[in-house]
Coordinates of C-alpha atoms and ligand atoms in Angstrom, one line a residue:
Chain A
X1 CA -73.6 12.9 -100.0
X2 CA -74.9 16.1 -102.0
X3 CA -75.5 16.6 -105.3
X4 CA -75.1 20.1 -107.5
X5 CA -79.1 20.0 -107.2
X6 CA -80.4 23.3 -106.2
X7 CA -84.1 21.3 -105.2
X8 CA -81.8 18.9 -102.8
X9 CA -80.0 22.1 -101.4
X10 CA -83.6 24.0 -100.7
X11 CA -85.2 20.9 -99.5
X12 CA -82.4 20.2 -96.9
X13 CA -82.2 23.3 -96.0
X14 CA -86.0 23.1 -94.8
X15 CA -87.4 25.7 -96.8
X16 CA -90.8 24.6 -98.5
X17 CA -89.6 24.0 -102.1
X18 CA -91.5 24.9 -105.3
X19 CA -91.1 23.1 -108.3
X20 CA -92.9 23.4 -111.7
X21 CA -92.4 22.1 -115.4
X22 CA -92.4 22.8 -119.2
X23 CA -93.1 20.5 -121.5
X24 CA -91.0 20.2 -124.4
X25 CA -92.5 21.0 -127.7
X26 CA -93.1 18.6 -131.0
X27 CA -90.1 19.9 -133.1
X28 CA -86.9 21.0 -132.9
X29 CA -87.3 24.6 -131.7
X30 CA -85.6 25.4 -129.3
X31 CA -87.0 28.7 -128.0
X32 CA -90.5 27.2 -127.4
X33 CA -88.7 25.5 -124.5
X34 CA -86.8 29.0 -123.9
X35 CA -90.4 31.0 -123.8
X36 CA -91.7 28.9 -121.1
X37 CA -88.9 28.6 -119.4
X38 CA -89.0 32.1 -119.0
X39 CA -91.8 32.4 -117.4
X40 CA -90.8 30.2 -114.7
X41 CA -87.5 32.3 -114.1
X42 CA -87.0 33.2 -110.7
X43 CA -90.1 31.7 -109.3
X44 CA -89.3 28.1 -108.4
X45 CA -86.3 26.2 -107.2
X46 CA -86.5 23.4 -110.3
X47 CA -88.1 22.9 -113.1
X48 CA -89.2 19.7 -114.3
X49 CA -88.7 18.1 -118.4
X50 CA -91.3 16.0 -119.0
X51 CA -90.5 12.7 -120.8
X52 CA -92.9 12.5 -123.7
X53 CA -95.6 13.0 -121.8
X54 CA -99.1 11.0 -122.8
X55 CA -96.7 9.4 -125.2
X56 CA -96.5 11.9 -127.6
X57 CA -93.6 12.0 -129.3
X58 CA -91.6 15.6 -128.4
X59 CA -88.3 16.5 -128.1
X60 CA -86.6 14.4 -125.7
X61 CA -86.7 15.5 -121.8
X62 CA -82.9 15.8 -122.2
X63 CA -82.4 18.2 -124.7
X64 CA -85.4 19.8 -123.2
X65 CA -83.2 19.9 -119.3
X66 CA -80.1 21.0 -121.4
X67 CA -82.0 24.0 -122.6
X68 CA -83.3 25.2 -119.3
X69 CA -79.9 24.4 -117.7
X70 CA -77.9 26.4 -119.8
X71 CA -80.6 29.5 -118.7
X72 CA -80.2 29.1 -115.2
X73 CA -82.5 26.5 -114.2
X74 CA -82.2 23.4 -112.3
X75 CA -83.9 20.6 -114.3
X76 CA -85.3 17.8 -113.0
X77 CA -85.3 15.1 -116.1
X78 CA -88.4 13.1 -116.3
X79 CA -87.6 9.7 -117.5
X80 CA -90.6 6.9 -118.1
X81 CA -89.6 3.1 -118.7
X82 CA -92.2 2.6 -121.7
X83 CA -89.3 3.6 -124.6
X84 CA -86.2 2.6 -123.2
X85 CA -84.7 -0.6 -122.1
X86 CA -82.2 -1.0 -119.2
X87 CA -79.0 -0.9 -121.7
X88 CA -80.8 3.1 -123.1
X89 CA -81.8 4.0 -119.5
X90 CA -78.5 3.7 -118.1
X91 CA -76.7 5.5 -120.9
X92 CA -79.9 8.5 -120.7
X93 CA -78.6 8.4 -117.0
X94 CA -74.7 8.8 -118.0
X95 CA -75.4 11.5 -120.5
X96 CA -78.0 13.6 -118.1
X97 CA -75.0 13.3 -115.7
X98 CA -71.9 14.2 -118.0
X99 CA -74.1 17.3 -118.8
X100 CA -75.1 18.5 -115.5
X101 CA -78.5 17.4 -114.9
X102 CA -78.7 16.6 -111.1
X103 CA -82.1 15.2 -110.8
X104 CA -84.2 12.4 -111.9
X105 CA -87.7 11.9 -111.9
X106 CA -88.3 7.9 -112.1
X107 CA -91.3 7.5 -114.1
X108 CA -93.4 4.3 -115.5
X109 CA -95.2 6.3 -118.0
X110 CA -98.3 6.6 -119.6
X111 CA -99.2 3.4 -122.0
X112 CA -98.4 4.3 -125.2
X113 CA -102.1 3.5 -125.9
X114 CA -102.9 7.5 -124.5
X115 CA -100.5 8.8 -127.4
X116 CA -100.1 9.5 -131.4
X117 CA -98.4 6.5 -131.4
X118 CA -100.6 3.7 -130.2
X119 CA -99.6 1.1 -132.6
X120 CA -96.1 1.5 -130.5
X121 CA -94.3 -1.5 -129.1
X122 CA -93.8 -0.5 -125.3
X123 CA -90.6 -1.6 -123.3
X124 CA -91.3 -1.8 -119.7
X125 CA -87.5 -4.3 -119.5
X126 CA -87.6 -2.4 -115.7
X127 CA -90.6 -0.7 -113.4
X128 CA -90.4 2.9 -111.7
X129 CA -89.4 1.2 -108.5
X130 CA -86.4 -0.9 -110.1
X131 CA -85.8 2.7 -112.2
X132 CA -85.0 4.4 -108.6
X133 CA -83.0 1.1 -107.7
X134 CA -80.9 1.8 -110.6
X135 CA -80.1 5.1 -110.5
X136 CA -78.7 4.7 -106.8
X137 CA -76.9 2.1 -107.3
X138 CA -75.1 3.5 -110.0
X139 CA -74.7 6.9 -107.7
X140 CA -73.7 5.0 -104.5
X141 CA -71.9 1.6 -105.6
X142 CA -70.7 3.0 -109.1
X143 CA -72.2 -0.1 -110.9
X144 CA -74.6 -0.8 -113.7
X145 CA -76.9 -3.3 -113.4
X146 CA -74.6 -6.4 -114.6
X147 CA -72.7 -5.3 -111.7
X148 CA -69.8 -3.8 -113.8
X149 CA -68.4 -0.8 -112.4
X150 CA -69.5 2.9 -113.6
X151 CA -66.5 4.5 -114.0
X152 CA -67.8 8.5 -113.3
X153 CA -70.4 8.1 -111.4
X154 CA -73.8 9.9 -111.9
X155 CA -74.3 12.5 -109.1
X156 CA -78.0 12.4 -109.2
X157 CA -81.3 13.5 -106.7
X158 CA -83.5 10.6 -107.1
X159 CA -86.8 11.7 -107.6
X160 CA -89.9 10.0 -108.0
X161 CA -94.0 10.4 -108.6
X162 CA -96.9 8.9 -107.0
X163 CA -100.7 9.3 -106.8
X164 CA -102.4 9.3 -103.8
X165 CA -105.9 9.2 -105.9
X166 CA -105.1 5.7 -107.8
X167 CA -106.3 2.3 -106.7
X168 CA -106.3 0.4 -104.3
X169 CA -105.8 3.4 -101.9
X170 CA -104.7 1.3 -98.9
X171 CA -101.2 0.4 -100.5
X172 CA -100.7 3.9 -102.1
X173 CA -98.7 5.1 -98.6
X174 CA -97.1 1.8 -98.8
X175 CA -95.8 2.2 -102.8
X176 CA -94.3 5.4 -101.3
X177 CA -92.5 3.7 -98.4
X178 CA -91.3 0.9 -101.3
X179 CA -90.1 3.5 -103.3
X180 CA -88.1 5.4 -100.2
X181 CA -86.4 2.5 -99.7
X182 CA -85.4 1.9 -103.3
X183 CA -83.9 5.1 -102.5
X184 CA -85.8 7.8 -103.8
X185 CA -85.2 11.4 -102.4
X186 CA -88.1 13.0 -102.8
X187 CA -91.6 12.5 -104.6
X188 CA -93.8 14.9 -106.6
X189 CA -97.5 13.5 -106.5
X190 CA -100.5 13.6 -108.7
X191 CA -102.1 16.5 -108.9
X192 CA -104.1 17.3 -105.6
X193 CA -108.1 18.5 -105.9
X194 CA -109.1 16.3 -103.5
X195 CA -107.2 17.3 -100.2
X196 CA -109.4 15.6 -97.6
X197 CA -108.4 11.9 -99.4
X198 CA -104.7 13.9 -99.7
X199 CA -104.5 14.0 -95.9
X200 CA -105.6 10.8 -94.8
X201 CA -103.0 9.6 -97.2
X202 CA -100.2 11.7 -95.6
X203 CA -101.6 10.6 -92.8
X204 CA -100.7 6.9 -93.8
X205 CA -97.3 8.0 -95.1
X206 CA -96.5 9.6 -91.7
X207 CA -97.7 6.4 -90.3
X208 CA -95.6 4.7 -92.1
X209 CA -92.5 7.0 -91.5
X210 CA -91.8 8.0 -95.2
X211 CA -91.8 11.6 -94.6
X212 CA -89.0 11.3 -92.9
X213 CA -87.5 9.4 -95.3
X214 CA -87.8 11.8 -98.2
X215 CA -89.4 15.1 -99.3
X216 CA -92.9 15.2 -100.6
X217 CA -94.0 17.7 -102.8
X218 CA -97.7 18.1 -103.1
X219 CA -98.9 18.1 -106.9
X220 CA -100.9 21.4 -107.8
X221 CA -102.6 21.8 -111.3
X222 CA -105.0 25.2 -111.5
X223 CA -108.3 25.0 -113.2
X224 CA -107.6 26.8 -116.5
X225 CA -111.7 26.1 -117.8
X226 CA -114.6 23.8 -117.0
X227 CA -113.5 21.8 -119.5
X228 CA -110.1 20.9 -118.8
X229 CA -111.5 19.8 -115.2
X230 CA -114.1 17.7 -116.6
X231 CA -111.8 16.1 -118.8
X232 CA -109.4 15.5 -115.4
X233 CA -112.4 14.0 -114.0
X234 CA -113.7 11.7 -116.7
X235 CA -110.5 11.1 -119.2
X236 CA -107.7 11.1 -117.3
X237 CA -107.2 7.7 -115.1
X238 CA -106.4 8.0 -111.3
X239 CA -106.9 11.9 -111.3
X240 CA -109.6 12.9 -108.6
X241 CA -111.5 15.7 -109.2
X242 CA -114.4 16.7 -106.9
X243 CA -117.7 17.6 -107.7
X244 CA -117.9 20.9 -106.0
X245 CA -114.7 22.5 -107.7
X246 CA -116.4 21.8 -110.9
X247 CA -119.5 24.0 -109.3
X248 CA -117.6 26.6 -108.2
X249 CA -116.2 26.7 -111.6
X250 CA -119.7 26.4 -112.6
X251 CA -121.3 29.6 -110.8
X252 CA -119.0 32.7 -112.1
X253 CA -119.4 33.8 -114.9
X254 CA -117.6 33.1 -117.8
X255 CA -114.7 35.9 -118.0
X256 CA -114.1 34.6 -113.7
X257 CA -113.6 30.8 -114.4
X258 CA -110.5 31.0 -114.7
X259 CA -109.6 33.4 -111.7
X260 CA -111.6 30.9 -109.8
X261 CA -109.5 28.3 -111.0
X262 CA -106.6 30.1 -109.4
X263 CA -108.2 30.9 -106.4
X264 CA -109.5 27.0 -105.6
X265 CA -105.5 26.6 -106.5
X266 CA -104.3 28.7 -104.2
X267 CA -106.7 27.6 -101.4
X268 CA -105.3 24.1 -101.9
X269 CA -102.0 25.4 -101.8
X270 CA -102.7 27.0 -97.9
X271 CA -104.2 23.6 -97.0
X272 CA -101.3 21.6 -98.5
X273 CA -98.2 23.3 -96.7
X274 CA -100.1 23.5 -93.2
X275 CA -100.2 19.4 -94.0
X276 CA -97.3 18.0 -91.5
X277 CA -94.5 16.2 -93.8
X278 CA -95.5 18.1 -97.0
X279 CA -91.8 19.8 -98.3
X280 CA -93.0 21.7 -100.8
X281 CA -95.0 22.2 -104.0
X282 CA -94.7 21.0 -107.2
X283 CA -97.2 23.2 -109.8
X284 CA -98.1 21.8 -112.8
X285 CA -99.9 24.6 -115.0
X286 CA -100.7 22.1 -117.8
X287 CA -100.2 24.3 -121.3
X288 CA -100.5 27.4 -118.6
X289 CA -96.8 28.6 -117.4
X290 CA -97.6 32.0 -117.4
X291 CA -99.4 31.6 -114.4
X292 CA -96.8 29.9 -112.4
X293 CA -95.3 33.5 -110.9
X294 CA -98.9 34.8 -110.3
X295 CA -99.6 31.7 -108.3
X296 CA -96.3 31.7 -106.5
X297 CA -96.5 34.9 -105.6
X298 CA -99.7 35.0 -104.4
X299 CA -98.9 31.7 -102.1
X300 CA -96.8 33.7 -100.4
X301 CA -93.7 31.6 -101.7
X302 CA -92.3 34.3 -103.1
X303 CA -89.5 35.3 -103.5
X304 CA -87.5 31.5 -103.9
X305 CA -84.4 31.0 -101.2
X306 CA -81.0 31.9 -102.7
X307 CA -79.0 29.1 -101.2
Chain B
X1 CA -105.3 -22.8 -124.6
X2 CA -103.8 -20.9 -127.5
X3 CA -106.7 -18.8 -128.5
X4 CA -107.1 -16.9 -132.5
X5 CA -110.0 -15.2 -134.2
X6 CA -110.8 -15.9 -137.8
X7 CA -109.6 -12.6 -140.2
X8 CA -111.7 -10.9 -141.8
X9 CA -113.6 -12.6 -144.7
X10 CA -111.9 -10.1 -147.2
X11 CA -108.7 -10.7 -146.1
X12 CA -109.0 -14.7 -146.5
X13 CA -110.5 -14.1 -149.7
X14 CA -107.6 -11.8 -150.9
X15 CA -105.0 -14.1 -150.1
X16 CA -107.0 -16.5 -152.1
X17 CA -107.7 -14.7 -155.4
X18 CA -104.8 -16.4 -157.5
X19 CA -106.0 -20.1 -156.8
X20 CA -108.9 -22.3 -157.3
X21 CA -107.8 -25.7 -155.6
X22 CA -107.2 -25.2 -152.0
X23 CA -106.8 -27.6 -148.9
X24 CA -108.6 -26.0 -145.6
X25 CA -107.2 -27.1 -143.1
X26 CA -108.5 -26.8 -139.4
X27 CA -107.0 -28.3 -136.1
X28 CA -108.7 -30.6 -133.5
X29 CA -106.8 -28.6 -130.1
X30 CA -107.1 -25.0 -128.7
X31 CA -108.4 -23.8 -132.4
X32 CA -111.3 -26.0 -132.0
X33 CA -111.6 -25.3 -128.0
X34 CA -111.9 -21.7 -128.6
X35 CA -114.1 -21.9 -131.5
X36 CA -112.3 -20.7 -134.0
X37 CA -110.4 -23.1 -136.1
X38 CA -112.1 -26.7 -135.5
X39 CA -113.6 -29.2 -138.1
X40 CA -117.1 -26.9 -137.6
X41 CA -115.9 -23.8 -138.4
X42 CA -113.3 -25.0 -141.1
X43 CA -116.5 -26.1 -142.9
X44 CA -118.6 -22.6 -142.6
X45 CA -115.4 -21.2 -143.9
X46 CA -115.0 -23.6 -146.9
X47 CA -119.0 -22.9 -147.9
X48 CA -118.4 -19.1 -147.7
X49 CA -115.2 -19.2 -150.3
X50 CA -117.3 -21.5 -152.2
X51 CA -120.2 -19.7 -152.4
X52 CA -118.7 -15.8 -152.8
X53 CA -116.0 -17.7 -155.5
X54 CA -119.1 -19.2 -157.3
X55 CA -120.9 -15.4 -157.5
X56 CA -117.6 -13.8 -158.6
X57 CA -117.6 -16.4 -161.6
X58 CA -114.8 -18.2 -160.3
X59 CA -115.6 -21.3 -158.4
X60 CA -112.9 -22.8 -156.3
X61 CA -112.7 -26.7 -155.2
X62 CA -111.8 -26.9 -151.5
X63 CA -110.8 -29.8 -149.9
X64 CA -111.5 -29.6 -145.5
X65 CA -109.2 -31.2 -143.6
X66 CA -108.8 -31.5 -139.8
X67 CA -106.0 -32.8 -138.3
X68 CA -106.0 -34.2 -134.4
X69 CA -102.5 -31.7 -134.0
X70 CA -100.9 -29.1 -136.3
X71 CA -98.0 -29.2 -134.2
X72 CA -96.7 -32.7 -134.1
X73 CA -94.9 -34.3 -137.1
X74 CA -96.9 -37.4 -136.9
X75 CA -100.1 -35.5 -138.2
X76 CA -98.6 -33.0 -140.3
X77 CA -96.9 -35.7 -142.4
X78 CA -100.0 -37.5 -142.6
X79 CA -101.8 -34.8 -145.2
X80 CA -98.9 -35.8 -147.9
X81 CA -101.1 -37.6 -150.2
X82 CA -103.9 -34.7 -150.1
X83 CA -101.6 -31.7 -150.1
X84 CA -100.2 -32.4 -153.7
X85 CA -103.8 -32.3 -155.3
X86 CA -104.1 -28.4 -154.3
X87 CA -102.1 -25.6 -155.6
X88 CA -102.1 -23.6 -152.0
X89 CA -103.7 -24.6 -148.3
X90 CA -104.8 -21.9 -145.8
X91 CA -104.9 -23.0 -141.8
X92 CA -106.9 -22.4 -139.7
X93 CA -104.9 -23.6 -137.0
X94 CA -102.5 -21.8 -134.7
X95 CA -99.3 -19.7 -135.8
X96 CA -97.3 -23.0 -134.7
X97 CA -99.8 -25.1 -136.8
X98 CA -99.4 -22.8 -140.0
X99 CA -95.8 -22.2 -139.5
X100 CA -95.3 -26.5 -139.0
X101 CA -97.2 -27.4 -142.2
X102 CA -95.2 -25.0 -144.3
X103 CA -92.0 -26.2 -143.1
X104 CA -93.5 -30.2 -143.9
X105 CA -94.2 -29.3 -147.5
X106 CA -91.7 -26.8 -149.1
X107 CA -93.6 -26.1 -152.7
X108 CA -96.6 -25.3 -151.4
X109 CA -97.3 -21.7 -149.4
X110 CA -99.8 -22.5 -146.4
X111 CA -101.8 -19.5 -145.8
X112 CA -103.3 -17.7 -142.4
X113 CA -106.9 -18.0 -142.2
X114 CA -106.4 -17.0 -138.5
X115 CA -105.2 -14.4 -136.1
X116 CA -103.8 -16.2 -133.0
X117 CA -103.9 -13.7 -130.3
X118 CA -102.9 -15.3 -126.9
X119 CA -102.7 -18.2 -124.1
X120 CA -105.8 -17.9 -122.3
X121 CA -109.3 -19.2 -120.8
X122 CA -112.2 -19.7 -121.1
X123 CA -113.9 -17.2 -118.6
X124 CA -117.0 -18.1 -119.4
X125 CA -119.0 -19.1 -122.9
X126 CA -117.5 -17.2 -125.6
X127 CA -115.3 -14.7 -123.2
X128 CA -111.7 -15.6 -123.6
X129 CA -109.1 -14.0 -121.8
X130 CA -105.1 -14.0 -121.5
X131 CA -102.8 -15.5 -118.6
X132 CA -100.1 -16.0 -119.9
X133 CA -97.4 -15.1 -122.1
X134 CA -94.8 -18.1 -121.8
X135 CA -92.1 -15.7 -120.1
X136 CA -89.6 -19.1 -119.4
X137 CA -89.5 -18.3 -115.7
X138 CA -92.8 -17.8 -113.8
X139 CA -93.1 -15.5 -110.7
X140 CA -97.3 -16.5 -110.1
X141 CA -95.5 -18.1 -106.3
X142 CA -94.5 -14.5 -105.7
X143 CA -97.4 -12.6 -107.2
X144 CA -100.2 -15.7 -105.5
X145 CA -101.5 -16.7 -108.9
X146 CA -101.4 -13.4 -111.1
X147 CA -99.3 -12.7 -113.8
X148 CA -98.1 -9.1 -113.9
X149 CA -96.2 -9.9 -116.8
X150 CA -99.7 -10.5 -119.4
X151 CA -102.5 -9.4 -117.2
X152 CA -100.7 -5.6 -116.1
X153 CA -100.3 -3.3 -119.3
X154 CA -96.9 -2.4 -118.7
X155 CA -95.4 -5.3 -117.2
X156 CA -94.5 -3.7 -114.0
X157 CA -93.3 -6.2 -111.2
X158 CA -93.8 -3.7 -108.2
X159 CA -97.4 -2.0 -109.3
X160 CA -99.9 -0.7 -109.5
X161 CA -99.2 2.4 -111.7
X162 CA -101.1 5.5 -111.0
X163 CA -103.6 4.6 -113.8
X164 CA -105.2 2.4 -111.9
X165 CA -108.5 3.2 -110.9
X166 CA -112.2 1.6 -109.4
X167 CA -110.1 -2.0 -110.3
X168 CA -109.7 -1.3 -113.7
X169 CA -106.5 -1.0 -116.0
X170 CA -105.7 2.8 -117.1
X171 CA -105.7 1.1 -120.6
X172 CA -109.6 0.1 -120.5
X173 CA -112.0 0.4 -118.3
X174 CA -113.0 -3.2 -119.1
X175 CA -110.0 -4.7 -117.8
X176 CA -109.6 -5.4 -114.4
X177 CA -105.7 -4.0 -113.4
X178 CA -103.4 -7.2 -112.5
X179 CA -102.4 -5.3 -109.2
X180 CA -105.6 -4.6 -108.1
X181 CA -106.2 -8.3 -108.1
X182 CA -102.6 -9.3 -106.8
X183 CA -103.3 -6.5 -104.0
X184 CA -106.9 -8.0 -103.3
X185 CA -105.3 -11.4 -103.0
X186 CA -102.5 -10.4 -100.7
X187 CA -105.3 -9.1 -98.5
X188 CA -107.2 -12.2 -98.8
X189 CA -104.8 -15.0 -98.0
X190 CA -103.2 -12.0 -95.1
X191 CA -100.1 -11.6 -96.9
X192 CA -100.9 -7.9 -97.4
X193 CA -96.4 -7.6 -95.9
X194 CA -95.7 -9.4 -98.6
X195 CA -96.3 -6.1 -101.1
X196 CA -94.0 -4.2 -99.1
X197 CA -91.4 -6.4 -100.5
X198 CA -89.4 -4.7 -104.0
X199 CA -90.0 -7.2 -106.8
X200 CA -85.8 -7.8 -108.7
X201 CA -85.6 -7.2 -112.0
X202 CA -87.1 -9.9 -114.8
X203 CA -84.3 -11.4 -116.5
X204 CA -86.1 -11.5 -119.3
X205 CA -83.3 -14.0 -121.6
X206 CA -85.7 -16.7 -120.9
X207 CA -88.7 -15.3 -122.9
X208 CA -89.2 -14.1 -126.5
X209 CA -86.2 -11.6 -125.6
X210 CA -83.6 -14.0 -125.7
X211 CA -84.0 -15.6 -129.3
X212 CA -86.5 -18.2 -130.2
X213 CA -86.5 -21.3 -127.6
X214 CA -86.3 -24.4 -127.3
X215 CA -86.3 -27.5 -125.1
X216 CA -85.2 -30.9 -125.6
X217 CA -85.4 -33.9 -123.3
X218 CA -82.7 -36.1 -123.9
X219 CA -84.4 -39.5 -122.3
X220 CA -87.7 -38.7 -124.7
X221 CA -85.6 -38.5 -127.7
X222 CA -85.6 -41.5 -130.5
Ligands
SF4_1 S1 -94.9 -15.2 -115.0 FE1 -94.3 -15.9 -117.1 S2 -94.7 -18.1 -117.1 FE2 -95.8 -17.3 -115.3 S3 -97.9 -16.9 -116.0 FE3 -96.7 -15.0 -116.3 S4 -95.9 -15.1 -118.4 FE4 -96.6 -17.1 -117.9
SF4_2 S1 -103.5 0.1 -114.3 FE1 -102.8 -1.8 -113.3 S2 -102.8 -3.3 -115.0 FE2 -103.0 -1.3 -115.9 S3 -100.9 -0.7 -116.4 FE3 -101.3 0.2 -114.4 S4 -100.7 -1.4 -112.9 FE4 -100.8 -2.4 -114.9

């Protein structure tokens, strides 16, 4: 069965998908999500809405998918289990239905710990894994949870993440297969830096079968400064940044760091869709969107498949 | 064992600025195991009031008391003759302890002397650290011996999360992350298939979720 998702229609159709995302803003304004949406327009085949991302409280990844729907796009919501329970999860996946939203990224989420609200009491009633469970039984079977019957059911791509670069690496292929057969669709990953430990771990997947299973989008973040790698490398758990990009970074000169950034981006990009049972891209140009076309573009993934 | 840590001086003494006859009382079980609320330190306690009350200009009389249990009727009834003499006691036992005294004498308020924090161990001298959280239906058969439920940040039942890194918890780097240890045991007792397996959901009615509990044994009642 198909969904109205745009991403699903790409991805079948074998085309190597691209896929970014714009996180909503802390307040009410709307055309902070517009502005970054538009500089995605055109460029990729779905945009994600991130779900308060490092628990920070922003406008919800609903109204944010609503906005960028109503301008053309094809959001995927974001949805973590830290704030909701299974009673508001179901009902977020109802209401992202009813309103056209045809894909769902299944999400544990950062511990509220990371956030502005760290004195936060976290939910965690269900896991990622029983998320994606959820969200196809309710699309296949029509029934909640209890087992009652969804009248109108949700017509939803089941989407999911997953880092290759967490611990311990030897189940990481595994979680993915787990997560296939929970039924998610496809999977956007953790940003990769590190391809050499990215391809022994598709090589595990395709060991494993998974790619076959569903569509893997490789995670690409650009360097935007020295900085912002460093604090990948040091502050931001499971993210596996290599010494030598931060050298490279290291040797132009200032007003080049970040065109370097983009070109380390790019050359991961090459080594990514050469990688067999990679579908696709999914870029996330953290606080950075206006660099999504450049990158697109220049991977040669331009323009996006009108299907 | 239950485990607390004493508050803060200043808060104790805050709660204690309107009286100047207080009962102190301490508890003989987990309070005392963990060093926290036992006849030893109910006594360093008592000496510090005394002695910051007497600098102030307003010198207190406390009476210490240590009872064998704070949680059994038997004991608690047995401070009735003492507890009138004082206009307020503080515990230093356990939340149960506290809450059990109060409910025994209904004119009195029974202070909190302690924090309780968790069920836990004794890793090694003076490192305690939580196993449990008394969720009403255990799952250590399916996860060989670790709870996911105290020991993983986030609760998750099919982990880890992609926080986890070098063995540690994304939530401190001091904390080893409950499914890098559930992982390294599957591995260890060759069960490593057994991960491939999707944890169900927790019906979580049998912990704090459904409503306070309770148990009662029919053939043990009098
Ligand atoms: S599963 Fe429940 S009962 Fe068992 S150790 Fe964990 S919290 Fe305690
Ligand atoms: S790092 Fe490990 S213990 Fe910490 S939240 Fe993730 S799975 Fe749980």
């Amino acid at each position: 069965m198909s969904t109205g998702s745009n991403l699903e229609k790409v991805l079948k159709s074998g085309a190597f998908a691209v896929t970014s995302e714009c996180g909503p803003p802390r307040g009410a304004d709307p055309e902070v999500v517009k502005k970054k949406g538009a500089f995605l327009k055109g460029y990729i085949d779905a945009v994600n809405v991130t779900d308060n991302q490092t628990s920070v409280a922003r406008m919800s990844s609903l109204a944010g998918s609503l906005i960028l729907k109503n301008m053309g796009f094809d959001p995927v919501m974001q949805m973590v289990c830290r704030d909701r329970n299974r009673i508001a999860i179901q009902s977020d996946i109802l209401g992202a239905a009813s309103l056209g939203v045809n894909n769902l990224l299944c999400l544990s989420g950062d511990h509220q710990s990371f956030g502005d609200h760290p004195g936060a009491k976290n939910v965690f009633d269900i896991d990622s894994m029983q998320l994606i469970q959820t969200v196809k039984r309710m699309r296949d079977e029509g029934k909640f949870i209890s087992g009652d019957e969804v009248k109108g059911r949700p017509n939803i791509f089941i989407g999911c993440a997953e880092n290759p670069f967490g611990d311990p690496f030897e189940i990481r292929a595994m979680r993915l297969a787990k997560k296939a057969a929970a039924g998610a669709e496809f999977v956007q990953t953790q940003c990769v830096f590190n391809v050499d430990k990215f391809e022994k771990w598709m090589e595990m997947v395709r060991d494993l079968g998974v790619h076959e299973k569903m569509y893997i989008l490789a995670g690409i973040t650009p360097y935007k400064s020295i900085g912002m790698a460093n604090y990948m490398k040091k502050s931001v758990p499971g993210m596996d940044v290599p010494d030598e990009h931060i050298e490279r970074l290291r040797s132009v000169p200032k007003e080049k760091v970040a065109e370097e950034g983009i070109a380390i981006c790019l050359e991961i990009i090459e080594r990514v869709k050469n990688i067999k049972g990679v579908a696709g891209i999914h870029i996330m140009a953290i606080e950075w969107e206006e660099k999504v076309a450049e990158i697109v573009k220049a991977a040669g993934l331009f323009p996006r498949p009108e299907i | 064992m239950i485990v607390a840590n004493r508050k803060p001086f200043e808060e104790i003494i805050e709660m204690l600025k309107p009286y100047s006859k207080i009962l102190l009382l301490g508890c003989n079980e987990c309070v005392t195991v963990c060093a926290t609320g036992g006849a030893k330190e109910v006594s360093v306690l008592a000496s510090e009031i005394r002695l910051f009350r007497q600098k102030e200009g307003q010198p207190v009389e406390i009476k210490e008391l240590t009872l064998e249990r704070n949680c059994d009727t038997e004991y608690v009834e047995s401070l009735k003759p003492a507890i009138n003499d004082y206009e307020v006691a503080i515990s230093m036992a356990c939340g149960c302890g506290i809450q059990f005294v109060g409910e025994h004498y209904r004119d009195k308020l029974v202070l909190p002397a302690v924090d309780t924090t968790f069920y836990g161990v004794a890793e090694e001298q003076g490192v305690w650290t939580e196993r449990c959280q008394g969720c009403g239906a255990c799952v250590l058969d399916k996860t060989l011996g670790i709870c996911p439920v105290t020991r993983c940040a986030k609760s998750i039942f099919n982990g880890p999360c992609g926080g986890s890194q070098g063995g540690k918890c994304e939530v401190n780097k001091e904390t080893p992350c409950a499914w890098q240890l559930i992982v390294d045991r599957y591995k260890e007792m060759n069960m490593l298939e057994k991960y491939l397996e999707i944890q169900p959901m927790k019906n979580w009615s049998t912990s704090r979720d459904g409503g306070p509990r309770k148990r009662v044994r029919e053939d043990l009642k009098l």
